[in-house]
mmCIF file of C-alpha atoms in Angstrom:
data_model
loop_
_atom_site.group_PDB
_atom_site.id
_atom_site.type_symbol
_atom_site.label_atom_id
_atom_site.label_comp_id
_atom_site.label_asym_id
_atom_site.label_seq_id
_atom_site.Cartn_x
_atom_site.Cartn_y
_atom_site.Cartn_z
ATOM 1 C CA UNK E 980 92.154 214.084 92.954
ATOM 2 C CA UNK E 981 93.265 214.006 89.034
ATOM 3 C CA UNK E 982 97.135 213.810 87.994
ATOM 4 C CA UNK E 983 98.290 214.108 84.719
ATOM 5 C CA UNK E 984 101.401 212.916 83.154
ATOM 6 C CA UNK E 985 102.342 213.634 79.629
ATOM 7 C CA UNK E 986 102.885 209.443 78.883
ATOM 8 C CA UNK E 987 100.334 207.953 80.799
ATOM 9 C CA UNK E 988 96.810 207.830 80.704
ATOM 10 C CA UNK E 989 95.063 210.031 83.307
ATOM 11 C CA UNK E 990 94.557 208.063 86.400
ATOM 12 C CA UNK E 991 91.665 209.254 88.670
ATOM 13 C CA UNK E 992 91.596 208.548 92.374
ATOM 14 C CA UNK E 993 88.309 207.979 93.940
ATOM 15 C CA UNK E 994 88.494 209.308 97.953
ATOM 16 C CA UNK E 995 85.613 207.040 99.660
ATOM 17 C CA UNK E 996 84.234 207.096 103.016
ATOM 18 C CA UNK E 997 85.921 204.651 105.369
ATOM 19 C CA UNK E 998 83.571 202.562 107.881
ATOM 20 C CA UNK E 999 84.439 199.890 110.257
ATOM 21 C CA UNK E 1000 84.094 196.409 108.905
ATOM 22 C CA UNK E 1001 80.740 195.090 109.833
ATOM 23 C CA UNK E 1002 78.891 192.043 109.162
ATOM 24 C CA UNK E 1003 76.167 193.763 107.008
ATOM 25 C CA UNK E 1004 78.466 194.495 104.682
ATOM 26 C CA UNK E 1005 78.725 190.605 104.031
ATOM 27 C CA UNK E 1006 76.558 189.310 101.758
ATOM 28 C CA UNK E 1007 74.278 186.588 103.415
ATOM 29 C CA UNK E 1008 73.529 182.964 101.833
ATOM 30 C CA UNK E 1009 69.897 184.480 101.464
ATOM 31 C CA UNK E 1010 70.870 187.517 99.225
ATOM 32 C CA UNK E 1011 72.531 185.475 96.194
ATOM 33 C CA UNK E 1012 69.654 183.633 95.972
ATOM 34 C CA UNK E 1013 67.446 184.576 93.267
ATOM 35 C CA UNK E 1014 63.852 184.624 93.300
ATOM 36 C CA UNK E 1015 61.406 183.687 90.423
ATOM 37 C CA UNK E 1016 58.659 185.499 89.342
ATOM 38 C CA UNK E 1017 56.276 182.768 91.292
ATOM 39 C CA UNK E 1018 58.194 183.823 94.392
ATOM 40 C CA UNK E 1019 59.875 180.601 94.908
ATOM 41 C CA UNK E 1020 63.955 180.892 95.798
ATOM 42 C CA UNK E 1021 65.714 178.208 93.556
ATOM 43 C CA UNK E 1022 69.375 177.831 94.389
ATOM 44 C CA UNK E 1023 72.061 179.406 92.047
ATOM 45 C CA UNK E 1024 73.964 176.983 89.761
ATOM 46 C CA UNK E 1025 76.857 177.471 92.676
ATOM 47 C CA UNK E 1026 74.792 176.569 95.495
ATOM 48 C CA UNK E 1027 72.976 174.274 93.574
ATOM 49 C CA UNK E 1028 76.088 172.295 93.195
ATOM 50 C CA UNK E 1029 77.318 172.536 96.727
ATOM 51 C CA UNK E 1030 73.948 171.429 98.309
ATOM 52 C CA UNK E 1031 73.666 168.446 95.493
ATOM 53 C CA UNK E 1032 77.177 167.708 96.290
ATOM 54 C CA UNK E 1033 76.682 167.321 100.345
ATOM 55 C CA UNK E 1034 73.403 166.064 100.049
ATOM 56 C CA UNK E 1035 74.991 162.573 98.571
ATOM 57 C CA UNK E 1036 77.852 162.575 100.734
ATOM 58 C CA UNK E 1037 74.549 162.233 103.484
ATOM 59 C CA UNK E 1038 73.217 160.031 101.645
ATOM 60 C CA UNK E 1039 76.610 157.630 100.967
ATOM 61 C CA UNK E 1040 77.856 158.145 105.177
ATOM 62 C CA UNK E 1041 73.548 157.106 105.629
ATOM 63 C CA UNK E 1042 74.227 154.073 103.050
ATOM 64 C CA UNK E 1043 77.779 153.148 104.524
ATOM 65 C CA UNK E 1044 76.446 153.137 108.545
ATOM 66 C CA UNK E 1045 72.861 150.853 107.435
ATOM 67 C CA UNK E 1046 74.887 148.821 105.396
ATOM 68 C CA UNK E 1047 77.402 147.988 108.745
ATOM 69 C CA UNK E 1048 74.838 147.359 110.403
ATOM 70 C CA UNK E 1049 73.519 144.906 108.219
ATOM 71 C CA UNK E 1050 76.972 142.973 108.217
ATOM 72 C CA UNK E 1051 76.971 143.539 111.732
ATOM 73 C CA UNK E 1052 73.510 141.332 112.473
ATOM 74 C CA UNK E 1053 74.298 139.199 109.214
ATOM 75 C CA UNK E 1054 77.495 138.338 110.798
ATOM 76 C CA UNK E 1055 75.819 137.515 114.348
ATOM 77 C CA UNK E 1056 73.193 135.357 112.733
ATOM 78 C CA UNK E 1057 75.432 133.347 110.932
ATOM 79 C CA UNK E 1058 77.857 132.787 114.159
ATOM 80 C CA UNK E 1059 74.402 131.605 115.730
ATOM 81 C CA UNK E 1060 73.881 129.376 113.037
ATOM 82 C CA UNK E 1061 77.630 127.740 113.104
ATOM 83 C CA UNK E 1062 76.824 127.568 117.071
ATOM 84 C CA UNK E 1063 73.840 125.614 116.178
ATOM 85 C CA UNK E 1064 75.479 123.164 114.036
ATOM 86 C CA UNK E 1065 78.255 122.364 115.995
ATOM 87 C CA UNK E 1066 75.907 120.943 118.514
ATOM 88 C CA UNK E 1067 73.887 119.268 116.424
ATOM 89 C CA UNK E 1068 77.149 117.592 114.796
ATOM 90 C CA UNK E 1069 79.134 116.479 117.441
ATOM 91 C CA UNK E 1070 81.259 119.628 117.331
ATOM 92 C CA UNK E 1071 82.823 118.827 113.888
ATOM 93 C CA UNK E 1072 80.716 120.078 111.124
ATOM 94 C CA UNK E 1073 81.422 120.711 107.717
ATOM 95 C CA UNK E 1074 80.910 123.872 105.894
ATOM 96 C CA UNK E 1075 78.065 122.809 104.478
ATOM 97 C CA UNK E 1076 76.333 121.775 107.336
ATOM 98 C CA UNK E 1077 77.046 125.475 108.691
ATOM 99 C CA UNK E 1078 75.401 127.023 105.698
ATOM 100 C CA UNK E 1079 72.159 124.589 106.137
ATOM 101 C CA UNK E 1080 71.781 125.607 109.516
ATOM 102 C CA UNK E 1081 71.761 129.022 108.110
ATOM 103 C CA UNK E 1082 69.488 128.145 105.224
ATOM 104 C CA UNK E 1083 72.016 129.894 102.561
ATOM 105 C CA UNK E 1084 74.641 128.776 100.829
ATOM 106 C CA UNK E 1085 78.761 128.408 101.493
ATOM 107 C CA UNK E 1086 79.694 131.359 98.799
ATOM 108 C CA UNK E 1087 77.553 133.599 101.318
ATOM 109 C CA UNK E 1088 79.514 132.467 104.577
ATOM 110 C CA UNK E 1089 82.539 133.065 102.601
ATOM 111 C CA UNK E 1090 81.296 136.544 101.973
ATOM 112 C CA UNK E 1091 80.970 137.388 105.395
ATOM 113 C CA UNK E 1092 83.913 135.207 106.780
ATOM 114 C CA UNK E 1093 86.249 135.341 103.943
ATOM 115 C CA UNK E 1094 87.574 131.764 104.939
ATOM 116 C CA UNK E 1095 87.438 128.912 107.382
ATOM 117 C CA UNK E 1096 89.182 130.576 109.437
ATOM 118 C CA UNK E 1097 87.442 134.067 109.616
ATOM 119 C CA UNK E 1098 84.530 131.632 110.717
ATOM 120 C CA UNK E 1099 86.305 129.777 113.122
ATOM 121 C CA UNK E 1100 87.844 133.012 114.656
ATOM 122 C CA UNK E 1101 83.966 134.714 114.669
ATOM 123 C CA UNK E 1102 82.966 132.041 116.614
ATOM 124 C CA UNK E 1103 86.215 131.563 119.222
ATOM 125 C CA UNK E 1104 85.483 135.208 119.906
ATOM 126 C CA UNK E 1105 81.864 134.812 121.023
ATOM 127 C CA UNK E 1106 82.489 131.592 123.120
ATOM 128 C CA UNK E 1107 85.246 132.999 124.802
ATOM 129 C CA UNK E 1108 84.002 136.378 125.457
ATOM 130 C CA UNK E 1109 81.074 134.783 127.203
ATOM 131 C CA UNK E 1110 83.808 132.403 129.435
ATOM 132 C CA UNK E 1111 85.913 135.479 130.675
ATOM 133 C CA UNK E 1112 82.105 136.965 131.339
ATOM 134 C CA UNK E 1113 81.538 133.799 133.416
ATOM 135 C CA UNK E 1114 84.757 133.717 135.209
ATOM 136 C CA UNK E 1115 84.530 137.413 136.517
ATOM 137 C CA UNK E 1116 81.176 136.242 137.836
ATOM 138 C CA UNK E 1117 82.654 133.440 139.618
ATOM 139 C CA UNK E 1118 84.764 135.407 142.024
ATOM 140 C CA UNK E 1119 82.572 137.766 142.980
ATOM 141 C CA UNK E 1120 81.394 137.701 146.705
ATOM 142 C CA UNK E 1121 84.542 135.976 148.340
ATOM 143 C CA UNK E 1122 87.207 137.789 149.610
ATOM 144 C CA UNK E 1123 89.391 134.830 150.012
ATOM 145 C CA UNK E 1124 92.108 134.120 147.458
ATOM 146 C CA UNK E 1125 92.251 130.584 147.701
ATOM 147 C CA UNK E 1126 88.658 130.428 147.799
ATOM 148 C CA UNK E 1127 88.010 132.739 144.299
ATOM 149 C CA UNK E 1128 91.041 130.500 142.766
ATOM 150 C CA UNK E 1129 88.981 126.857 143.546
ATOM 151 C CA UNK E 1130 85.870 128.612 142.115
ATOM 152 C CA UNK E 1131 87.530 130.794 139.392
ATOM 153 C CA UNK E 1132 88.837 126.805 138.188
ATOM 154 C CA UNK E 1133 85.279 124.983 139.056
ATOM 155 C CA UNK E 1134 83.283 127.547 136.891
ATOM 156 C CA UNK E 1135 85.866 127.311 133.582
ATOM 157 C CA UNK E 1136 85.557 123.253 134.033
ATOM 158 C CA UNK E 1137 81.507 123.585 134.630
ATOM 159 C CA UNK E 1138 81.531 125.692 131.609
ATOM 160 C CA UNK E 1139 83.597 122.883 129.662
ATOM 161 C CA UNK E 1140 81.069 119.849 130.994
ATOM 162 C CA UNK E 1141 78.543 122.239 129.681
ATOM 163 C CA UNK E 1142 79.140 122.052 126.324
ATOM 164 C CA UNK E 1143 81.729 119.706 125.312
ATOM 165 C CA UNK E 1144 80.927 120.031 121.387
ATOM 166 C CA UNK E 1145 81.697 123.556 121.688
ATOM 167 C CA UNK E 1146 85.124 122.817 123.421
ATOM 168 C CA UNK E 1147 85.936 120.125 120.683
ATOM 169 C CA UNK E 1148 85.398 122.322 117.835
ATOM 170 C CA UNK E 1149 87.846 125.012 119.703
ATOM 171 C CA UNK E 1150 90.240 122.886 121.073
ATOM 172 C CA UNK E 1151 90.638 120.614 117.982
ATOM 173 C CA UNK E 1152 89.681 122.990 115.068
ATOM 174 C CA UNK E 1153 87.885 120.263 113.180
ATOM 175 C CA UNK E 1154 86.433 122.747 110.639
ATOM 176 C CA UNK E 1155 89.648 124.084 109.263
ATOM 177 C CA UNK E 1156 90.959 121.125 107.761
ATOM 178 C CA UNK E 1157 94.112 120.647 109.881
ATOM 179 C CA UNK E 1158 94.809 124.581 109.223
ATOM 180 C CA UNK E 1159 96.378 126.100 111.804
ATOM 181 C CA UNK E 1160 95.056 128.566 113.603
ATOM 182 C CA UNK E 1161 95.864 130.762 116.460
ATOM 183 C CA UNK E 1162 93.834 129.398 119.682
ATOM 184 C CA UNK E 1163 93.078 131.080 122.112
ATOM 185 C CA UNK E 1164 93.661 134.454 120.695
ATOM 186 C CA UNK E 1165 96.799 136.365 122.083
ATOM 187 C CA UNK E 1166 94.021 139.236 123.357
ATOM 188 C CA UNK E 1167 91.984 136.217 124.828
ATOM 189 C CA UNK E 1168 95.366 134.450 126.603
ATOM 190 C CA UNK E 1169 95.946 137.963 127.785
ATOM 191 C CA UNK E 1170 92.622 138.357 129.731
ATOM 192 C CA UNK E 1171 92.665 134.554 131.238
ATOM 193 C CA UNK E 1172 96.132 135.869 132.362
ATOM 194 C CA UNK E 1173 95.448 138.827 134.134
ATOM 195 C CA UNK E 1174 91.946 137.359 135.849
ATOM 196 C CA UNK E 1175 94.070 134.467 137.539
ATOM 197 C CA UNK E 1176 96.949 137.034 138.827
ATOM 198 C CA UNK E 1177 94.258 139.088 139.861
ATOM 199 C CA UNK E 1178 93.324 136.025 141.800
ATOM 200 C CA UNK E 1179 96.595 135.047 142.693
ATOM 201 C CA UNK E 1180 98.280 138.507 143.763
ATOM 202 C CA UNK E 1181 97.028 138.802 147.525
ATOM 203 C CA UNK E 1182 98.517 140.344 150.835
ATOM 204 C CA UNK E 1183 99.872 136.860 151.428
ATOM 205 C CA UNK E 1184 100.888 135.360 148.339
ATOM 206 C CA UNK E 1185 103.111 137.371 145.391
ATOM 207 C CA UNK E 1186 101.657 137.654 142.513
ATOM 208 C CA UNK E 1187 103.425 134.894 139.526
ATOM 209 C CA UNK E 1188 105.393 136.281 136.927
ATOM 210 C CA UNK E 1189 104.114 136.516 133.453
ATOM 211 C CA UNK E 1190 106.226 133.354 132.518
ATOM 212 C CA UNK E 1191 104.997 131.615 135.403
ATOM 213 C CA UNK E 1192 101.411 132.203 134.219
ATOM 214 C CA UNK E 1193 101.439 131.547 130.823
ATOM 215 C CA UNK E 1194 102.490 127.669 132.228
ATOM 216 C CA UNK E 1195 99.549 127.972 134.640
ATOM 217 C CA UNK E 1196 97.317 128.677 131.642
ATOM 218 C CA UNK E 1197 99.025 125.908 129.328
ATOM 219 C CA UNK E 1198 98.290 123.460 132.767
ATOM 220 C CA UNK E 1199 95.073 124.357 133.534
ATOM 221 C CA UNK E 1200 93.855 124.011 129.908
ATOM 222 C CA UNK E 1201 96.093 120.186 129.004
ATOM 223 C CA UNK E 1202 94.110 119.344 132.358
ATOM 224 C CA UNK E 1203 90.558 120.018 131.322
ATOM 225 C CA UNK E 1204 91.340 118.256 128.260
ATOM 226 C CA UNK E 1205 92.448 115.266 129.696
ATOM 227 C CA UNK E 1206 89.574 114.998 131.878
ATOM 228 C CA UNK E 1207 86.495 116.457 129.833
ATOM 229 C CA UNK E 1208 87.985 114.132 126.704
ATOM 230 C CA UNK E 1209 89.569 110.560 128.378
ATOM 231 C CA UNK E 1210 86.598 109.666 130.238
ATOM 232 C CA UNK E 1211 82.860 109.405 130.801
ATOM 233 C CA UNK E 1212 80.871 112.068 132.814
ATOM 234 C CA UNK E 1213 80.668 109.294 135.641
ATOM 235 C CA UNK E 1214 83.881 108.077 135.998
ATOM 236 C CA UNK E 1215 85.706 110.943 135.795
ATOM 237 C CA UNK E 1216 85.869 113.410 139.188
ATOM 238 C CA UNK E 1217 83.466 116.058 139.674
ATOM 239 C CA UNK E 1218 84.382 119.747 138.644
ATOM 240 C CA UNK E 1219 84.514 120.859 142.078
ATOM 241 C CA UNK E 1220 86.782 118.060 143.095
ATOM 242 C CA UNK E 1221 88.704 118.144 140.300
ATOM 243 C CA UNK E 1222 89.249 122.491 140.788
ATOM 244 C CA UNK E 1223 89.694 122.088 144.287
ATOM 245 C CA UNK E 1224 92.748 119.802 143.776
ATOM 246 C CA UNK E 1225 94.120 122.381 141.091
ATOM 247 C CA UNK E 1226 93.649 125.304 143.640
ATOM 248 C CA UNK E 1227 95.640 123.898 146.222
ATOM 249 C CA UNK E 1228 98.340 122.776 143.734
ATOM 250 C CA UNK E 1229 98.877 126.279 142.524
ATOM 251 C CA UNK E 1230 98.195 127.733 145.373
ATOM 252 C CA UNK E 1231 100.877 126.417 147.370
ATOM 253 C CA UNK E 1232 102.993 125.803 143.918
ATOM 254 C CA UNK E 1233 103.450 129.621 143.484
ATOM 255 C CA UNK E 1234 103.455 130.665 146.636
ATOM 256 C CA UNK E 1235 107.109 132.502 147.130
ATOM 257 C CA UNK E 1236 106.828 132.795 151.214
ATOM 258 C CA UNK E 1237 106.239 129.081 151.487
ATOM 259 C CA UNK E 1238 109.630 127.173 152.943
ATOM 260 C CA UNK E 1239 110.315 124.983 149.949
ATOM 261 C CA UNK E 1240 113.831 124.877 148.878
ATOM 262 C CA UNK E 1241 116.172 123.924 146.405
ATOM 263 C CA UNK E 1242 119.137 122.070 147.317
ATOM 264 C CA UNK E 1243 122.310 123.021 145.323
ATOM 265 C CA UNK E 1244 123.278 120.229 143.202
ATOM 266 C CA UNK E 1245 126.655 118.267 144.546
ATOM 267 C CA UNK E 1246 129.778 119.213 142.244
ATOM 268 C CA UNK E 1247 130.113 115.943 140.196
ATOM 269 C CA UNK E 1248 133.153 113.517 141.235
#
């Protein structure tokens, strides 16, 4: 089809077949590659670029995961080590001692720790993550409450007896220089908290309020203290004894159906 106008150029209109869109009409990775007179197919500069370009992002995402890892096992190693030394040093060692049981040096467990008190908190996490591990294993196979309460309390004081250097580091923070530090964790208190109203909510006993057991918590803990610290493994009671006595006292103590009343104060005068 040709038009013509007398001020513009000649434009010429080309009619061409039309076909349905199909994929062979869509030039394939393999087609823009070009091919040498070897035979070989080298990559264009383009897709030369792209392929270099993903290939280290691999590489970086490869370098990034092995190098977690590393920190990972490092980090577990060294939490073995401060483990280690605690025992050995009455549960107060110094940094240094930590980094001798590792065989390196403090700058490295600062590396890993940042501070004291990344260290301290590494370690609070694996001792108390294998207690809660303990204490779900104590209640299993009773179906009594007041039963799974006595041992729920027996196995947490066993576990104390156990290793008393490992509570006195915890409990009295002797490697963060009279730093304060959150212990037990919020996420830790919030565990012990719902494994004793677990124990505690039954068909015949209500189940504490959240205020209520946060002061169970703070009593259980001020009396394992007292008795794993203020006297000697034979003169104190044993942990059985000891739990039994605890059971029954919060048993009955937070027991809303039970008869106990308060008397309304006389008006004074």
């Amino acid at each position: 089809i040709h038009r013509t106008h007398s001020k513009l150029p000649r434009l010429t209109l080309v009619a061409v077949e039309a076909r349905p869109l199909s994929m062979n009409v869509i030039p394939r990775v393999s087609d823009t590659i070009e091919r040498d007179d070897a035979g070989s197919t080298p990559c264009t500069d383009g897709l030369r670029w792209w392929f270099s370009v993903a290939d280290r992002a691999q590489d970086r995402d490869g370098r990034d995961a092995r190098w977690d890892q590393h920190r990972t096992t490092r980090r577990d190693e060294l939490v073995d080590a401060a483990l280690r030394a605690i025992r050995t040093h009455s549960g107060a060692p110094s940094m240094d001692q930590i980094a001798e049981a590792a065989g390196t040096s403090k700058a490295v467990l600062y590396r890993y720790f940042n501070d004291q008190a990344g260290l301290f908190a590494a370690v609070a996490e694996r001792i108390d993550s294998t207690f809660l591990q303990q204490l779900e294993t104590a209640i299993e196979g009773s179906d009594d409450a007041p039963v799974r309460l006595a041992q729920l309390i027996t196995r947490y004081l066993e576990l104390i007896e156990s290793d008393p250097d490992i509570y006195r580091f915890l409990e009295h923070q002797t490697v963060l220089d009279r730093r304060a530090v959150e212990y037990p964790s919020a996420t830790t208190v919030s565990q012990a908290t719902a494994l004793f109203a677990k124990v505690l909510d039954s068909d015949a006993h209500n189940p504490p309020s959240n205020l209520l057991m946060a002061g169970i918590i703070s009593l259980l803990r001020t009396v394992a203290d007292q008795w794993i610290t203020s006297s000697s493994a034979t003169d104190r009671p044993q942990a059985s004894t000891l739990a039994t006595e605890l059971a029954a006292f919060l048993w009955n103590g937070t027991n809303h159906d039970s008869d106990f009343r308060v008397k309304e104060a006389a008006p004074p005068g």
